[in-house]
Coordinates of C-alpha atoms and ligand atoms in Angstrom, one line a residue:
M302 CA -9.7 -6.9 24.3
E303 CA -11.5 -9.1 21.7
T304 CA -10.3 -12.8 21.8
V305 CA -11.3 -15.2 19.4
A306 CA -11.8 -19.2 19.9
T307 CA -8.4 -20.9 18.6
A308 CA -11.2 -23.3 17.5
A309 CA -12.3 -20.8 14.8
Y310 CA -9.1 -20.5 13.2
E311 CA -8.9 -23.8 12.5
T312 CA -11.9 -23.7 10.3
A313 CA -11.5 -20.9 8.6
Y314 CA -9.3 -22.2 6.0
S315 CA -8.2 -25.1 3.9
K316 CA -6.0 -26.2 6.4
P317 CA -5.1 -25.5 10.1
I318 CA -3.2 -22.1 11.0
F319 CA -0.7 -23.5 13.2
A320 CA 1.3 -27.0 12.6
G321 CA 1.5 -27.6 16.4
R322 CA 5.4 -27.3 16.1
T323 CA 7.8 -24.9 16.8
F324 CA 10.8 -23.3 15.1
R325 CA 13.7 -21.7 17.0
G326 CA 10.9 -21.4 19.7
A327 CA 8.6 -19.7 17.4
P328 CA 5.3 -21.1 16.4
V329 CA 5.2 -22.6 13.0
S330 CA 2.5 -22.2 10.5
E331 CA 2.2 -24.4 7.6
L332 CA -0.6 -21.9 5.7
D333 CA 0.7 -20.0 2.5
P334 CA -0.5 -16.2 3.2
F335 CA -0.3 -15.5 -0.3
T336 CA -3.3 -17.5 -1.4
T337 CA -6.8 -16.6 -2.7
E338 CA -8.5 -18.0 0.7
I339 CA -6.5 -15.6 2.9
F340 CA -6.8 -12.4 0.5
D341 CA -10.6 -13.0 0.6
D342 CA -10.3 -13.3 4.4
P343 CA -7.3 -11.9 5.8
R344 CA -8.9 -11.1 9.3
V345 CA -8.7 -14.6 10.9
F346 CA -5.3 -15.1 10.0
H347 CA -4.2 -11.8 11.3
D348 CA -5.7 -12.3 14.5
A349 CA -3.9 -15.8 14.6
L350 CA -0.7 -14.4 14.1
L351 CA -1.2 -11.3 16.5
N352 CA -2.2 -13.9 19.2
A353 CA 0.5 -16.4 18.4
G354 CA 3.7 -14.1 19.6
P355 CA 6.3 -11.7 18.3
L356 CA 7.3 -14.0 15.6
V357 CA 5.8 -16.8 13.5
W358 CA 7.7 -19.3 11.2
L359 CA 6.1 -19.2 7.6
E360 CA 7.5 -22.8 6.8
R361 CA 6.1 -22.8 3.4
H362 CA 7.9 -19.8 2.4
G363 CA 11.2 -20.0 5.0
C364 CA 10.6 -16.6 6.2
W365 CA 9.2 -14.8 9.3
A366 CA 6.1 -13.2 9.8
A367 CA 6.0 -9.9 12.4
A368 CA 2.3 -8.8 12.8
R369 CA 2.2 -7.1 16.7
Y370 CA 2.5 -3.7 16.5
E371 CA 5.5 -3.1 18.5
I372 CA 7.3 -5.6 16.7
V373 CA 6.7 -4.3 13.4
R374 CA 7.5 -0.6 14.6
S375 CA 10.8 -1.8 15.9
I376 CA 11.8 -3.7 12.9
L377 CA 11.2 -0.8 10.6
S378 CA 12.7 1.5 12.7
D379 CA 16.0 -1.1 12.7
W380 CA 16.9 -0.4 9.3
K381 CA 20.7 -1.4 9.7
T382 CA 19.6 -5.0 10.9
F383 CA 16.6 -5.2 8.8
C384 CA 17.6 -4.0 5.7
S385 CA 16.1 -3.0 2.1
S386 CA 18.9 -3.3 0.1
R387 CA 18.3 -7.0 -0.7
G388 CA 14.8 -6.4 -1.7
V389 CA 11.6 -5.9 0.1
G390 CA 10.0 -8.8 -1.3
L391 CA 10.4 -12.1 -0.8
D392 CA 13.4 -12.8 -3.2
D393 CA 16.6 -12.0 -1.5
F394 CA 18.6 -10.1 -3.7
G395 CA 22.0 -11.0 -2.1
K396 CA 21.1 -14.6 -3.4
V397 CA 18.9 -14.0 -6.8
K398 CA 19.1 -11.2 -9.3
P399 CA 16.0 -8.7 -9.5
I400 CA 13.5 -8.8 -12.3
R401 CA 13.0 -5.4 -12.1
K402 CA 15.9 -2.8 -12.0
Q403 CA 16.9 -2.2 -8.4
S404 CA 15.0 0.5 -6.8
E405 CA 17.3 2.8 -5.6
I406 CA 14.7 4.3 -3.2
L407 CA 12.5 1.7 -2.0
E408 CA 15.2 -1.2 -2.4
A409 CA 18.3 0.5 -1.0
D410 CA 19.9 1.4 2.6
P411 CA 21.4 4.6 3.7
P412 CA 23.8 6.2 2.6
D413 CA 22.6 5.6 -1.1
H414 CA 19.1 5.8 -0.2
T415 CA 19.6 9.4 1.4
P416 CA 20.3 12.1 -1.5
L417 CA 17.2 10.6 -3.6
R418 CA 14.8 10.1 -0.5
Q419 CA 15.6 14.1 0.2
V420 CA 15.0 15.3 -3.1
I421 CA 11.7 13.1 -3.5
N422 CA 10.6 14.5 -0.2
R423 CA 11.2 18.0 -1.3
V424 CA 9.4 17.7 -4.8
I425 CA 6.4 15.9 -3.1
S426 CA 6.1 17.8 0.4
P427 CA 2.8 19.3 1.9
V428 CA 4.1 22.9 1.0
A429 CA 4.9 21.8 -2.6
I430 CA 1.7 20.2 -3.3
K431 CA -0.9 22.3 -1.8
R432 CA -1.0 24.1 -4.8
L433 CA -2.8 21.2 -6.7
T434 CA -5.6 21.4 -4.0
A435 CA -8.1 23.9 -6.2
R436 CA -7.5 21.6 -9.5
W437 CA -8.2 18.5 -8.0
T438 CA -11.3 19.9 -6.2
E439 CA -12.7 20.5 -9.7
I440 CA -11.9 17.5 -11.1
A441 CA -13.0 15.6 -8.2
E442 CA -16.5 17.6 -8.4
E443 CA -16.6 16.7 -12.2
L444 CA -16.4 13.0 -11.4
V445 CA -18.3 12.6 -8.6
E446 CA -21.3 14.6 -10.8
C447 CA -20.8 12.1 -13.6
C448 CA -21.1 9.5 -11.1
L449 CA -24.3 11.0 -9.7
Q450 CA -25.9 10.9 -13.0
K451 CA -25.4 7.5 -13.8
G452 CA -26.9 6.6 -10.1
S453 CA -25.9 3.0 -10.3
F454 CA -22.2 2.9 -10.8
D455 CA -18.6 0.7 -10.0
A456 CA -17.0 3.0 -7.2
V457 CA -13.7 1.0 -8.2
T458 CA -13.5 1.6 -11.9
N459 CA -15.7 4.5 -12.3
L460 CA -14.7 6.5 -9.3
A461 CA -11.8 5.1 -7.4
E462 CA -9.7 4.4 -10.3
E463 CA -10.6 7.4 -12.2
F464 CA -9.9 10.1 -9.8
P465 CA -5.9 9.1 -9.3
L466 CA -6.1 8.1 -13.0
T467 CA -7.0 11.8 -13.8
V468 CA -5.0 13.7 -11.2
M469 CA -1.6 12.1 -11.1
P470 CA -0.3 12.1 -14.6
E471 CA -1.0 15.6 -14.7
A472 CA 0.9 16.1 -11.9
I473 CA 3.8 14.0 -12.7
G474 CA 3.6 15.7 -16.3
L475 CA 3.1 12.4 -17.9
K476 CA 2.4 13.1 -22.1
L477 CA 2.1 9.1 -22.7
S478 CA -0.8 7.1 -22.6
R479 CA -2.3 6.1 -19.1
D480 CA -3.4 2.7 -20.1
Y481 CA -0.6 0.7 -18.5
L482 CA -0.1 2.5 -15.1
L483 CA -2.7 0.1 -13.4
P484 CA -1.2 -3.0 -15.0
Y485 CA 2.3 -1.6 -14.1
G486 CA 1.7 -0.8 -10.2
S487 CA -0.3 -4.5 -10.3
F488 CA 2.9 -5.9 -11.5
V489 CA 5.2 -4.3 -9.5
F490 CA 3.6 -5.1 -6.3
T491 CA 2.6 -8.7 -7.1
I492 CA 6.1 -9.5 -7.6
F493 CA 7.0 -8.9 -4.2
G494 CA 5.5 -12.0 -3.2
P495 CA 6.6 -15.7 -3.8
D496 CA 6.8 -18.0 -7.0
N497 CA 3.1 -18.7 -7.5
E498 CA 0.4 -18.2 -10.1
L499 CA -0.3 -14.3 -9.7
R500 CA 3.7 -13.5 -10.1
R501 CA 4.2 -15.9 -13.0
Q502 CA 1.1 -14.1 -14.6
A503 CA 2.3 -10.9 -14.0
F504 CA 5.9 -12.0 -15.3
S505 CA 4.5 -12.9 -18.8
Q506 CA 3.5 -9.1 -18.7
A507 CA 6.9 -8.0 -17.8
P508 CA 8.2 -7.5 -21.6
A509 CA 5.1 -5.0 -22.8
L510 CA 5.2 -3.4 -19.3
L511 CA 8.5 -2.4 -18.8
K512 CA 9.0 -1.3 -22.5
W513 CA 6.4 1.1 -21.7
L514 CA 7.7 2.4 -18.6
D515 CA 11.0 3.0 -20.4
Q516 CA 9.4 5.5 -22.4
Q517 CA 7.2 7.1 -20.0
V518 CA 10.0 8.1 -17.4
R519 CA 12.3 9.6 -20.0
R520 CA 13.0 13.4 -19.7
E521 CA 11.4 14.2 -23.2
N522 CA 8.0 12.4 -22.5
L523 CA 7.5 14.6 -19.5
T524 CA 6.1 17.9 -19.6
S525 CA 7.9 20.9 -18.4
T526 CA 6.1 21.2 -15.2
G527 CA 5.0 18.6 -12.9
F528 CA 6.8 16.2 -10.5
G529 CA 9.0 14.6 -13.4
A530 CA 10.4 17.8 -14.7
E531 CA 11.3 18.7 -11.3
F532 CA 13.3 15.6 -10.3
Y533 CA 15.1 16.1 -13.6
A534 CA 15.8 19.8 -12.7
A535 CA 17.1 18.6 -9.6
A536 CA 20.0 16.1 -11.6
D537 CA 20.7 19.6 -13.4
R538 CA 21.8 21.1 -10.2
G539 CA 23.9 17.9 -9.3
E540 CA 21.8 17.1 -6.2
I541 CA 21.0 13.9 -7.9
T542 CA 22.0 12.0 -10.8
E543 CA 20.1 11.6 -14.1
Y544 CA 19.3 8.0 -14.0
Q545 CA 18.1 8.9 -10.0
A546 CA 15.7 11.2 -11.5
L547 CA 14.3 8.3 -13.6
V548 CA 14.2 6.2 -10.6
A549 CA 12.0 9.0 -8.8
V550 CA 9.6 8.9 -11.6
R551 CA 9.2 5.3 -12.0
A552 CA 9.0 5.3 -8.1
L553 CA 6.0 7.5 -8.7
L554 CA 4.5 5.2 -11.0
G555 CA 4.7 2.4 -9.4
A556 CA 3.5 3.4 -5.7
G557 CA 1.4 6.2 -6.6
L558 CA -1.6 4.5 -8.3
D559 CA -2.8 1.5 -7.1
T560 CA -2.1 2.1 -3.7
T561 CA -4.1 5.3 -3.7
V562 CA -6.9 3.6 -6.0
N563 CA -7.5 0.7 -3.1
T564 CA -7.5 2.9 -0.3
I565 CA -10.5 5.2 -1.9
S566 CA -12.4 2.2 -2.5
A567 CA -11.8 1.2 0.9
A568 CA -13.0 4.3 2.3
I569 CA -16.2 4.2 0.2
E570 CA -16.9 0.7 1.3
A571 CA -16.3 1.6 4.7
L572 CA -18.7 4.5 4.9
A573 CA -21.2 2.5 3.2
S574 CA -21.0 -0.2 5.8
F575 CA -21.0 2.0 8.9
P576 CA -23.7 4.5 8.2
D577 CA -22.8 6.3 11.3
Q578 CA -19.5 7.3 10.3
W579 CA -20.8 8.3 6.9
A580 CA -23.4 10.5 8.7
K581 CA -20.5 12.2 10.8
L582 CA -18.4 12.8 7.7
R583 CA -21.4 14.3 5.8
A584 CA -22.3 16.5 8.8
Q585 CA -18.7 17.8 9.2
P586 CA -16.9 17.3 5.7
S587 CA -13.5 18.6 6.9
L588 CA -13.4 15.4 8.9
A589 CA -12.2 14.0 5.1
R590 CA -8.8 13.8 5.7
A591 CA -9.3 11.9 9.2
T592 CA -11.5 9.7 7.2
F593 CA -9.0 8.8 4.9
E594 CA -6.4 8.3 7.4
E595 CA -8.7 5.8 9.3
T596 CA -9.2 3.8 6.3
L597 CA -5.2 3.4 5.9
R598 CA -5.3 1.8 9.5
F599 CA -9.0 0.0 9.1
D600 CA -8.2 -1.5 5.5
S601 CA -4.4 -0.9 4.8
P602 CA -3.9 -1.0 1.1
L603 CA -0.4 -2.5 1.2
Q604 CA -0.6 -5.2 3.5
I605 CA 3.0 -6.8 3.5
F606 CA 6.6 -6.0 2.9
F607 CA 9.7 -7.6 3.7
R608 CA 12.9 -6.9 5.3
T609 CA 15.9 -8.8 5.1
T610 CA 18.3 -9.3 8.3
S611 CA 21.9 -8.2 8.0
R612 CA 23.3 -9.5 10.7
S613 CA 21.9 -12.3 13.6
V614 CA 19.6 -10.3 15.9
T615 CA 16.9 -11.7 18.6
I616 CA 13.1 -11.0 18.9
G617 CA 11.7 -12.0 22.2
E618 CA 13.0 -15.3 22.7
V619 CA 13.8 -16.0 18.7
E620 CA 17.1 -15.7 17.5
L621 CA 17.3 -14.9 13.6
Q622 CA 20.3 -15.4 11.5
E623 CA 21.8 -13.1 8.9
G624 CA 20.0 -13.4 5.7
E625 CA 16.6 -14.1 6.7
K626 CA 13.4 -12.5 5.5
V627 CA 11.0 -11.1 7.8
A628 CA 7.1 -10.4 6.1
I629 CA 5.8 -7.2 7.6
F630 CA 2.0 -7.2 8.0
F631 CA 1.0 -3.8 8.1
G632 CA -2.8 -4.5 7.9
A633 CA -2.6 -6.8 10.9
A634 CA -0.7 -4.5 13.2
N635 CA -2.9 -1.6 12.5
H636 CA -5.2 -4.2 13.9
D637 CA -3.5 -5.2 16.9
P638 CA -5.6 -5.1 19.9
R639 CA -2.5 -4.1 22.1
R640 CA -2.4 -1.0 20.5
W641 CA -6.0 -0.2 18.9
T642 CA -9.4 -0.2 20.9
D643 CA -11.8 -2.1 19.0
P644 CA -9.5 -2.5 15.9
Y645 CA -12.4 -3.8 13.9
K646 CA -14.3 -0.8 14.4
F647 CA -14.4 2.0 11.6
D648 CA -14.3 5.1 13.4
I649 CA -13.1 8.5 11.5
E650 CA -12.7 10.4 15.0
R651 CA -10.5 7.7 16.3
K652 CA -6.8 9.0 17.1
T653 CA -4.9 7.6 14.0
A654 CA -1.6 8.7 14.7
G655 CA 1.2 6.2 14.6
H656 CA -0.8 3.4 12.2
V657 CA 2.0 1.8 10.0
G658 CA -0.4 2.1 6.9
F659 CA 2.1 4.4 5.2
G660 CA 4.9 2.0 7.2
H661 CA 7.5 3.7 9.6
G662 CA 11.0 4.8 9.9
I663 CA 13.2 6.0 6.9
H664 CA 11.2 4.3 4.4
T665 CA 7.8 5.7 5.3
C666 CA 5.6 6.3 2.3
A667 CA 7.2 9.1 0.7
G668 CA 4.2 9.7 -1.4
Q669 CA 1.6 10.3 1.7
F670 CA 1.3 13.9 1.5
V671 CA -0.1 13.3 -2.1
A672 CA -2.1 10.4 -1.3
R673 CA -3.7 12.2 1.5
L674 CA -4.6 15.4 -0.5
E675 CA -6.1 13.0 -3.0
G676 CA -8.3 11.0 -0.3
E677 CA -9.1 14.1 1.4
V678 CA -10.4 16.4 -1.9
L679 CA -12.3 12.9 -2.8
L680 CA -14.0 12.5 0.1
E681 CA -14.5 16.4 0.9
V682 CA -16.4 16.4 -2.4
L683 CA -18.4 13.2 -1.7
A684 CA -19.2 14.7 1.6
R685 CA -20.5 17.7 0.2
L686 CA -22.5 16.5 -2.7
V687 CA -23.9 12.7 -2.0
S688 CA -26.7 12.1 0.6
S689 CA -26.2 8.3 0.4
I690 CA -24.0 5.6 -0.7
Q691 CA -25.2 2.1 -1.0
V692 CA -23.3 -1.3 -1.9
T693 CA -25.6 -3.0 -4.2
D694 CA -23.6 -6.1 -4.9
P695 CA -20.8 -8.0 -3.1
K696 CA -17.5 -6.5 -4.2
T697 CA -15.0 -8.7 -6.1
I698 CA -11.1 -8.8 -5.0
R699 CA -8.3 -7.8 -7.0
Y700 CA -5.8 -10.3 -6.4
N701 CA -2.3 -9.4 -5.7
N702 CA 0.3 -10.6 -3.7
V703 CA 1.0 -7.8 -1.5
L704 CA -2.3 -5.2 -2.1
H705 CA -5.3 -5.8 -0.7
G706 CA -7.8 -4.0 -2.5
A707 CA -11.4 -4.3 -4.4
A708 CA -11.6 -5.1 -8.3
S709 CA -15.2 -4.1 -8.6
L710 CA -17.6 -2.6 -5.8
P711 CA -21.3 -1.7 -7.1
V712 CA -22.9 1.2 -5.4
T713 CA -25.5 3.7 -5.9
M714 CA -25.0 6.9 -4.7
E715 CA -28.0 10.2 -4.2
R716 CA -27.4 13.7 -4.7
A717 CA -27.2 15.9 -1.5
Ligands
LIG1254 C1 6.4 1.5 -3.2 C2 5.6 1.6 -0.9 C3 10.0 1.7 -7.3 C4 8.8 2.0 -6.4 C5 8.0 1.1 -6.5 C6 7.2 0.8 -5.7 C7 7.1 1.6 -4.3 C8 8.3 2.5 -4.3 C9 9.1 2.6 -5.1 C10 5.4 1.4 -3.5 C11 6.4 1.4 -1.9 O1 9.8 1.2 -8.3 O2 11.2 2.5 -7.0 S1 4.0 1.1 -1.7

C-alpha cells in the first residue's frame, strides 16, 4: 500500500488539511473542498481524507466527509438513514427551499422514488438502447474522421462534447436547440455545492436556463420516438403522472451530458498518458467498454453528492445526529487503497466491478447503460481508426462544485 508522508499534505494547499482538533471524535478539516486549489489537485486532499478515518468533519461547511470505500458503500446502501429527499447537495431541503424544483427521482426516497425509477430503468435499459449502437457508431466514425482531418484539435470541445451533444438530443427526441444543454448541466451540478462564487455565478444564469428547460421538456416539443416520448407514453398508461414524465426528461438533460463529456475526455487524457494501455486497447478494441469503466474509477466525473441523516446513527466511533449532511466522495472512494491495488494506475484490464463512479444502492446511476454505450462506441472507434493520441498543451479544468473534468485538452491524433 502506498503511503504519502503527512508533511506533503501540509504543503500542497494554502493551509493545512487538518486543524489538529477533533469534533465528536472525528478529525476536523478547515479546508474548503470547493475551491480551485482542490479542483486542480484533488488527489492530495482525497488521500488525506482516506488516511484520516471513516469520517472527517468539514468545519467550513458544517458537514461530514466520507471517502473510504466501505463507508461510502454502506452509507449509500442505507437510504433510510442517509436520505436523498432532503437534497443531494449541501442545502438541506428540510431547512431551505430548493432553487430548482425538487427532483422526484434524484431528490426522493422510496416509496415516492420507486415508480418513476422503474419506468426510467425500463426506457433506458440495456435491451432498450441496444438498437442505438449502429447509428451511434456511424456518428462516432464521422466525428473521429473529422478530428483526424484536423490533426490538431481540442479533445474536449471537438470530440468529448460533440459526441454526446449529437447522440443524446436525437435519442431523447429533442426538437429545440442544443445550445443550453451543457450550460444547464453545469448549472445543475454546481448548485449542489456551497454558496460560493461558482454557485452565485450559476444562479445569475438560472432564469434563462430554466426558461429554456421548461420548453424543452414539454411533450409537444419532443419527437414521437425517443426516450422522451416513451416517458410520456408511460404516463398515458397510468404508470407515472404526466408531470413525472417531464421530470424524467429533465433528469436526462441534467444528468446525461456533462457527465459523459467529462468521462470521455478523461478517457482520452488517460489513454494519452498511459501509452501501454492505449497500445492494449488498439490491439484489442473490444476492451473499449472496460476502458470506459476504468476511466469512471480512475477519474470519476461526479466527485461529490450528499446525503442527509434522517435519524441519529453511529459510524465507527462517531455519532451523527439527525439532520446532518454527509458529503460522499465518490472519486476518493474509487482510489481507496484498502479496496484498489495501485489505485492511481490506469489499468483497462483491472477488475473494476464495484467502483462507485456510478454511485451505489437504489440511486445508482439510472443512465449508466446509455453512458457505457456512448463510451464503448466512441472508444472502440478511436481504437480502430487512430494510431496515436498526443496531448500537446496542458488541459484546463472546467470548475464546478461537484463535477470534475477538463474544459480543454489540446491533442493531435494520427490515422491508423
Ligand atoms: C444526476 C447523478 C434531475 C436530475 C439532475 C441530475 C441528476 C439526476 C437527476 C446527475 C444524478 O433533474 O432530476 S449525475
